[in-house]
Amino acid sequence: MVQPRSTASGRPSRKQLIVIACLIALGVVAGAFILRSGAASKSGEGAEGHAEHSETAKAEGKDDGHGHGEEGTGHAEEAPKGPNGGQRFTEGDFGLELLLVEEGGVPRYKAWVYSKDKPAPLEGNEVTLSLVRPNGDTQEIKLTPKNGVLSSEQAVPEPHVFEATVAVQTPTEPYLFTFAEMEGKVEMTEAQIQAASITLETSRPASIRSALQFPGEIKFNEDRTAHIVPRVGGVVDSVSANLGQKVKRGQVLAVVSSAMVSELRSELRGSQQRQALARTTYEREKTLWEQKISPEQDVLQAQQTLREAEISVANATQKLLTLGASTGSSSLGRLELRAPFDGIVIEKHVALGEAVREDTTVFTISDLSNVWAELNVPARDLSQVRVGERVVVRAGASDATANGTVSYVGSLLGEQTRTASPRAMCFSMTMLSNGARSSSRPREPLLVDAPSVSSFCVALATEISASYRLCRACSTSCSGEIFCSHSVFSRS
């Protein structure tokens, strides 16, 4: 019986190895195919879902594309541009390009007309723009042919924030287009406003004052400054007032002995004695006449003598009062120099025993509770200075200030300086000043707080649905508009 031979050490044969390798290769290929088919299936489902989501979003009025609606910052669709860089409007074969340009710092609109995408003649085409700004102001702008382009003669003032209607009348038919210009427009939601710490307030009409600054000089109030003179010659007997001393009205400043005053007092006393004698004589003669003892002629003569004596007394009294002398002094030659009002002695030119003349200024007294500030105002600013306006005077050498009002505005200019000298009444005393005048202006249509104003613009906010539109402040009436008074971007 023959025994079969066994394989050496149980190793697989070559054929078995080939079969195993083929099976492994088939498995790898099959696995790769399965993985690719699964990924493709998922991708198809995702694309289909995204398409369905897009259709749903469009049906709800939303845009979920790259721009993510109006609030997106991605690839939002821009308005078509013309060859000159302006907005392009088309209807059928007709086309219009509109561009806002600045020529010499003045913004104006220019337009080009096209027919079948080719430039068309400008003659016979009338283009009119109607602008409506956020505050309701309107402006109508007509474009006329000039240098091969339709151009507006009217300027388009800042801010360039408005809704516009373009009316075009061609030789054949009219066209109407609309667009909105929102230069510098920013839309913010309530959450963004709160995050930026923006505060919104309402504008209001109010008076605004502007200040002009002029050099000036403080002077004594000439209406409250007195030069004390003796009015008669004499010798100074006593001096009771010193330089810089505050004096009251009627206070004795000095005493002068005068021979003329002595003569006038003597004349007064003589007249008074004659008056007393004439009165006694008249009364006696009147009594005798009433008793039928004395004739009436004696009574009339005594009455005439009494009247002449009274006139003499009145004349002597008036002479003394004119010289500033009292009528009841015990000393005939005594003349008292008194202060005419409350003030300060700013000049003193008298000494004890000095002989003074009738026209010598022995004292100068001024009321320094109010002084004059004379400002040097150039001719170009003179029209802005008006009587009754508030003035703040600042001393050039110190921090002293004084308040007052303009009391006089001269209309004459200095021959050399070509400046006028308005006068302000102030209520304190400094020696030299720089005058800063505050000029009252009419009630302005729009008032916002100073911190709200930056070097760029003031933001007006108009509520639109759930967001706020911020734009530059209008130069016309905007009372009642909401403006941004504070934000994290505000400048100090």
Coordinates of C-alpha atoms in Angstrom, one line a residue, residues 104-430:
G104 CA -13.6 122.9 -7.7
G105 CA -15.0 121.6 -4.5
V106 CA -18.6 122.0 -5.7
P107 CA -20.6 118.7 -6.1
R108 CA -22.7 118.5 -9.2
Y109 CA -24.5 115.8 -11.2
K110 CA -23.5 114.8 -14.7
A111 CA -25.4 112.5 -17.0
W112 CA -24.8 110.6 -20.3
V113 CA -27.5 109.2 -22.6
Y114 CA -27.3 105.9 -24.4
S115 CA -29.3 104.1 -27.1
K116 CA -28.7 100.4 -27.6
D117 CA -25.6 100.7 -25.3
K118 CA -24.1 103.3 -27.6
P119 CA -23.8 107.1 -26.8
A120 CA -26.8 109.0 -28.0
P121 CA -27.1 112.8 -28.9
L122 CA -27.7 115.0 -26.0
E123 CA -29.9 117.5 -27.8
G124 CA -33.6 117.0 -27.2
N125 CA -33.1 115.2 -23.9
E126 CA -34.3 116.8 -20.7
V127 CA -33.2 115.4 -17.4
T128 CA -34.6 116.6 -14.1
L129 CA -33.7 115.2 -10.6
S130 CA -36.0 115.6 -7.6
L131 CA -34.2 115.1 -4.3
V132 CA -36.0 114.4 -1.0
R133 CA -33.8 114.5 2.2
P134 CA -34.6 112.7 5.5
N135 CA -35.9 115.9 7.1
G136 CA -38.4 116.5 4.2
D137 CA -36.5 119.2 2.4
T138 CA -36.7 118.9 -1.4
Q139 CA -34.5 120.1 -4.2
E140 CA -35.1 120.1 -8.0
I141 CA -32.0 119.9 -10.2
K142 CA -32.1 120.3 -14.0
L143 CA -29.3 119.0 -16.2
T144 CA -28.4 120.8 -19.4
P145 CA -25.9 120.0 -22.2
K146 CA -22.5 121.4 -21.6
N147 CA -19.1 120.3 -23.1
G148 CA -20.6 117.0 -24.4
V149 CA -22.3 116.0 -21.2
L150 CA -25.5 116.8 -19.3
S151 CA -24.5 118.8 -16.3
S152 CA -26.3 120.6 -13.4
E153 CA -25.8 124.2 -12.8
Q154 CA -27.1 123.8 -9.2
A155 CA -24.8 122.4 -6.5
V156 CA -25.8 119.4 -4.4
P157 CA -25.1 120.4 -0.8
E158 CA -23.9 118.0 1.9
P159 CA -24.9 115.7 3.2
H160 CA -25.5 113.5 0.2
V161 CA -28.2 111.5 1.9
F162 CA -31.5 111.6 0.0
E163 CA -34.0 109.7 -2.2
A164 CA -34.0 110.8 -5.8
T165 CA -36.3 110.6 -8.8
V166 CA -34.9 111.0 -12.3
A167 CA -37.3 112.2 -14.9
V168 CA -36.0 111.9 -18.5
Q169 CA -37.9 113.4 -21.5
T170 CA -36.4 112.2 -24.8
P171 CA -37.6 113.3 -28.3
T172 CA -39.8 110.2 -28.4
E173 CA -41.0 109.2 -25.0
P174 CA -40.4 109.9 -21.2
Y175 CA -38.6 107.7 -18.7
L176 CA -38.7 107.6 -14.9
F177 CA -36.0 106.2 -12.6
T178 CA -35.6 106.2 -8.8
F179 CA -32.5 105.7 -6.6
A180 CA -31.2 106.5 -3.1
E181 CA -28.0 108.2 -2.3
M182 CA -26.7 107.2 1.2
E183 CA -23.2 108.5 1.4
G184 CA -21.6 107.4 4.7
K185 CA -24.7 105.4 5.6
V186 CA -24.4 103.0 8.5
E187 CA -27.2 100.7 9.8
M188 CA -27.0 99.4 13.3
T189 CA -29.3 97.1 15.2
E190 CA -30.5 97.7 18.8
A191 CA -27.8 95.3 20.0
Q192 CA -25.1 97.1 18.1
I193 CA -26.2 100.4 19.5
Q194 CA -26.1 99.2 23.0
A195 CA -22.7 97.5 22.5
A196 CA -21.3 100.8 21.2
S197 CA -22.8 102.8 24.1
I198 CA -24.6 105.1 21.7
T199 CA -27.1 107.6 23.3
L200 CA -29.8 109.1 21.2
E201 CA -31.4 112.4 22.0
T202 CA -33.8 114.8 20.3
S203 CA -32.5 118.1 18.8
R204 CA -34.3 121.4 19.7
P205 CA -34.1 125.0 18.6
A206 CA -32.2 127.4 20.8
S207 CA -30.0 130.5 20.8
I208 CA -26.3 130.1 20.2
R209 CA -23.7 132.6 21.1
S210 CA -20.4 133.1 19.3
A211 CA -17.5 135.0 20.9
L212 CA -15.1 137.5 19.3
Q213 CA -12.0 138.5 21.0
F214 CA -10.5 142.1 20.9
P215 CA -7.8 143.9 22.7
G216 CA -8.9 146.8 24.9
E217 CA -8.3 149.1 27.9
I218 CA -10.0 149.6 31.2
K219 CA -10.9 153.3 31.8
F220 CA -12.7 155.2 34.6
N221 CA -16.4 155.7 34.1
E222 CA -16.4 159.3 33.1
D223 CA -20.0 159.6 34.2
R224 CA -19.0 158.7 37.8
T225 CA -15.6 160.6 37.9
A226 CA -15.4 164.0 39.5
H227 CA -12.5 166.6 39.6
I228 CA -12.7 168.6 42.8
V229 CA -11.7 172.3 42.5
P230 CA -12.0 175.1 45.1
R231 CA -13.8 177.5 42.7
V232 CA -12.2 180.4 44.5
G233 CA -8.6 181.1 45.4
G234 CA -7.4 180.6 48.9
V235 CA -5.1 178.8 51.4
V236 CA -5.5 175.2 52.4
D237 CA -6.2 175.0 56.2
S238 CA -6.7 171.2 56.5
V239 CA -6.7 168.0 54.4
S240 CA -8.7 165.0 55.7
A241 CA -8.7 162.7 52.6
N242 CA -5.7 160.6 51.4
L243 CA -4.9 159.0 48.1
G244 CA -6.8 155.7 47.6
Q245 CA -9.2 156.4 50.5
K246 CA -12.9 155.5 50.1
V247 CA -15.1 158.5 50.8
K248 CA -18.8 158.9 51.2
R249 CA -21.1 161.5 49.6
G250 CA -20.8 164.8 51.5
Q251 CA -17.6 163.9 53.4
V252 CA -15.2 166.8 53.9
L253 CA -12.0 166.3 51.9
A254 CA -10.2 169.6 52.7
V255 CA -10.8 173.1 54.1
V256 CA -9.7 176.3 52.3
S257 CA -9.7 179.8 53.7
S258 CA -10.8 182.3 51.1
A259 CA -11.2 186.1 51.2
M260 CA -13.8 186.0 48.5
V261 CA -16.0 183.6 50.5
S262 CA -15.5 185.9 53.5
E263 CA -16.8 188.9 51.5
L264 CA -19.8 186.9 50.2
R265 CA -20.7 185.8 53.7
S266 CA -20.4 189.3 55.0
E267 CA -22.7 190.5 52.2
L268 CA -25.2 187.8 53.0
R269 CA -25.3 188.7 56.7
G270 CA -25.7 192.4 55.9
S271 CA -28.5 191.6 53.5
Q272 CA -30.2 189.5 56.2
Q273 CA -30.0 192.4 58.7
R274 CA -31.5 194.8 56.2
Q275 CA -34.2 192.3 55.4
A276 CA -35.1 192.0 59.1
L277 CA -35.3 195.8 59.4
A278 CA -37.4 196.2 56.3
R279 CA -39.8 193.5 57.5
T280 CA -40.2 195.3 60.9
T281 CA -40.8 198.7 59.2
Y282 CA -43.4 197.2 56.9
E283 CA -45.3 195.5 59.6
R284 CA -45.4 198.8 61.7
E285 CA -46.5 200.9 58.7
K286 CA -49.2 198.4 57.8
T287 CA -50.5 198.5 61.4
L288 CA -50.6 202.3 61.4
W289 CA -52.4 202.4 58.1
E290 CA -55.0 199.9 59.3
Q291 CA -55.6 202.3 62.3
K292 CA -56.0 205.2 59.9
I293 CA -52.9 206.9 61.4
S294 CA -50.4 206.5 58.5
P295 CA -51.1 207.1 54.8
E296 CA -51.1 204.2 52.4
Q297 CA -48.1 205.6 50.6
D298 CA -45.9 204.8 53.6
V299 CA -47.1 201.2 53.6
L300 CA -46.3 200.7 49.9
Q301 CA -42.9 202.2 50.3
A302 CA -42.1 199.9 53.2
Q303 CA -43.3 196.9 51.3
Q304 CA -41.0 197.8 48.3
T305 CA -38.0 198.1 50.6
L306 CA -38.8 194.7 52.1
R307 CA -38.9 193.0 48.7
E308 CA -35.6 194.6 47.7
A309 CA -34.0 193.2 50.9
E310 CA -35.3 189.7 50.2
I311 CA -33.8 189.8 46.7
S312 CA -30.5 190.9 48.1
V313 CA -30.5 188.0 50.6
A314 CA -31.4 185.5 47.9
N315 CA -28.6 186.8 45.7
A316 CA -25.9 186.6 48.4
T317 CA -27.1 183.1 49.3
Q318 CA -26.9 181.9 45.7
K319 CA -23.3 183.2 45.3
L320 CA -22.2 181.2 48.2
L321 CA -24.0 178.0 47.1
T322 CA -22.4 178.4 43.6
L323 CA -19.0 178.3 45.2
G324 CA -19.9 175.3 47.3
A325 CA -19.8 177.3 50.5
S326 CA -22.4 176.9 53.2
T327 CA -24.5 179.9 54.4
G328 CA -24.4 179.1 58.1
S329 CA -20.7 178.7 58.8
S330 CA -19.3 180.5 61.9
S331 CA -16.1 181.3 60.1
L332 CA -16.6 183.8 57.3
G333 CA -13.8 182.6 55.0
R334 CA -14.2 178.8 55.6
L335 CA -14.7 176.8 52.4
E336 CA -15.2 173.1 52.7
L337 CA -14.5 170.8 49.8
R338 CA -16.8 167.8 49.9
A339 CA -17.2 164.5 48.0
P340 CA -20.1 164.7 45.5
F341 CA -20.7 160.9 45.6
D342 CA -19.4 157.7 47.1
G343 CA -16.0 156.7 45.5
I344 CA -12.3 156.5 45.9
V345 CA -9.7 159.2 45.8
I346 CA -7.6 158.4 42.8
E347 CA -5.7 161.7 42.5
K348 CA -4.6 164.2 45.2
H349 CA -2.8 167.5 44.4
V350 CA -3.0 169.5 47.6
A351 CA -1.0 169.9 50.8
L352 CA -1.6 171.7 54.1
G353 CA -0.8 175.5 53.8
E354 CA -0.7 175.4 50.0
A355 CA -2.2 178.3 48.1
V356 CA -4.6 177.1 45.5
R357 CA -6.3 178.9 42.6
E358 CA -10.0 178.7 41.7
D359 CA -9.3 176.2 38.7
T360 CA -6.8 173.9 40.5
T361 CA -7.8 170.3 40.6
V362 CA -7.0 169.3 44.2
F363 CA -8.8 165.9 44.2
T364 CA -10.1 163.4 41.6
I365 CA -12.7 160.9 42.8
S366 CA -14.1 158.0 40.8
D367 CA -16.8 155.4 41.5
L368 CA -15.0 152.1 40.7
S369 CA -18.0 149.9 41.3
N370 CA -18.4 150.1 37.5
V371 CA -15.8 151.1 34.9
W372 CA -15.6 151.4 31.1
A373 CA -13.8 148.9 28.8
E374 CA -12.9 150.4 25.5
L375 CA -12.3 147.8 22.8
N376 CA -10.4 148.1 19.6
V377 CA -12.7 146.6 17.0
P378 CA -11.6 146.2 13.4
A379 CA -14.0 147.6 10.7
R380 CA -14.8 144.1 9.5
D381 CA -16.2 143.1 12.9
L382 CA -17.9 146.3 13.8
S383 CA -21.3 145.2 12.4
Q384 CA -21.4 142.3 14.8
V385 CA -21.0 144.5 17.9
R386 CA -24.4 145.7 19.1
V387 CA -25.5 147.7 22.2
G388 CA -26.8 145.5 25.0
E389 CA -24.7 142.4 24.3
R390 CA -22.9 140.6 27.0
V391 CA -19.1 141.2 27.5
V392 CA -16.5 139.2 29.4
V393 CA -13.3 141.2 30.2
R394 CA -10.2 139.3 31.0
A395 CA -7.1 141.0 32.4
G396 CA -3.9 140.4 30.4
A397 CA -1.6 140.1 33.4
S398 CA -3.8 138.1 35.7
D399 CA -6.8 135.8 35.8
A400 CA -9.2 138.6 36.9
T401 CA -12.4 138.9 34.9
A402 CA -15.4 141.2 34.8
N403 CA -18.8 141.0 33.2
G404 CA -20.7 143.8 31.5
T405 CA -22.7 144.9 28.5
V406 CA -22.0 147.0 25.5
S407 CA -23.3 150.5 26.2
Y408 CA -22.1 152.5 23.2
V409 CA -20.8 151.6 19.7
G410 CA -19.0 154.4 17.9
S411 CA -19.4 154.7 14.1
L412 CA -16.0 156.5 13.5
L413 CA -12.8 154.7 12.7
G414 CA -9.4 155.8 13.8
E415 CA -7.3 157.4 11.1
Q416 CA -4.2 155.4 11.9
T417 CA -5.6 152.2 13.4
R418 CA -8.7 151.9 11.2
T419 CA -10.6 150.5 14.3
A420 CA -13.6 151.7 16.2
S421 CA -13.8 151.9 20.0
P422 CA -17.1 150.5 21.3
R423 CA -17.6 151.0 25.0
A424 CA -18.7 148.3 27.5
M425 CA -20.0 149.0 31.0
C426 CA -18.3 146.6 33.4
F427 CA -18.9 145.9 37.1
S428 CA -15.3 145.4 38.5
M429 CA -11.9 147.0 38.2
T430 CA -8.8 145.8 36.4

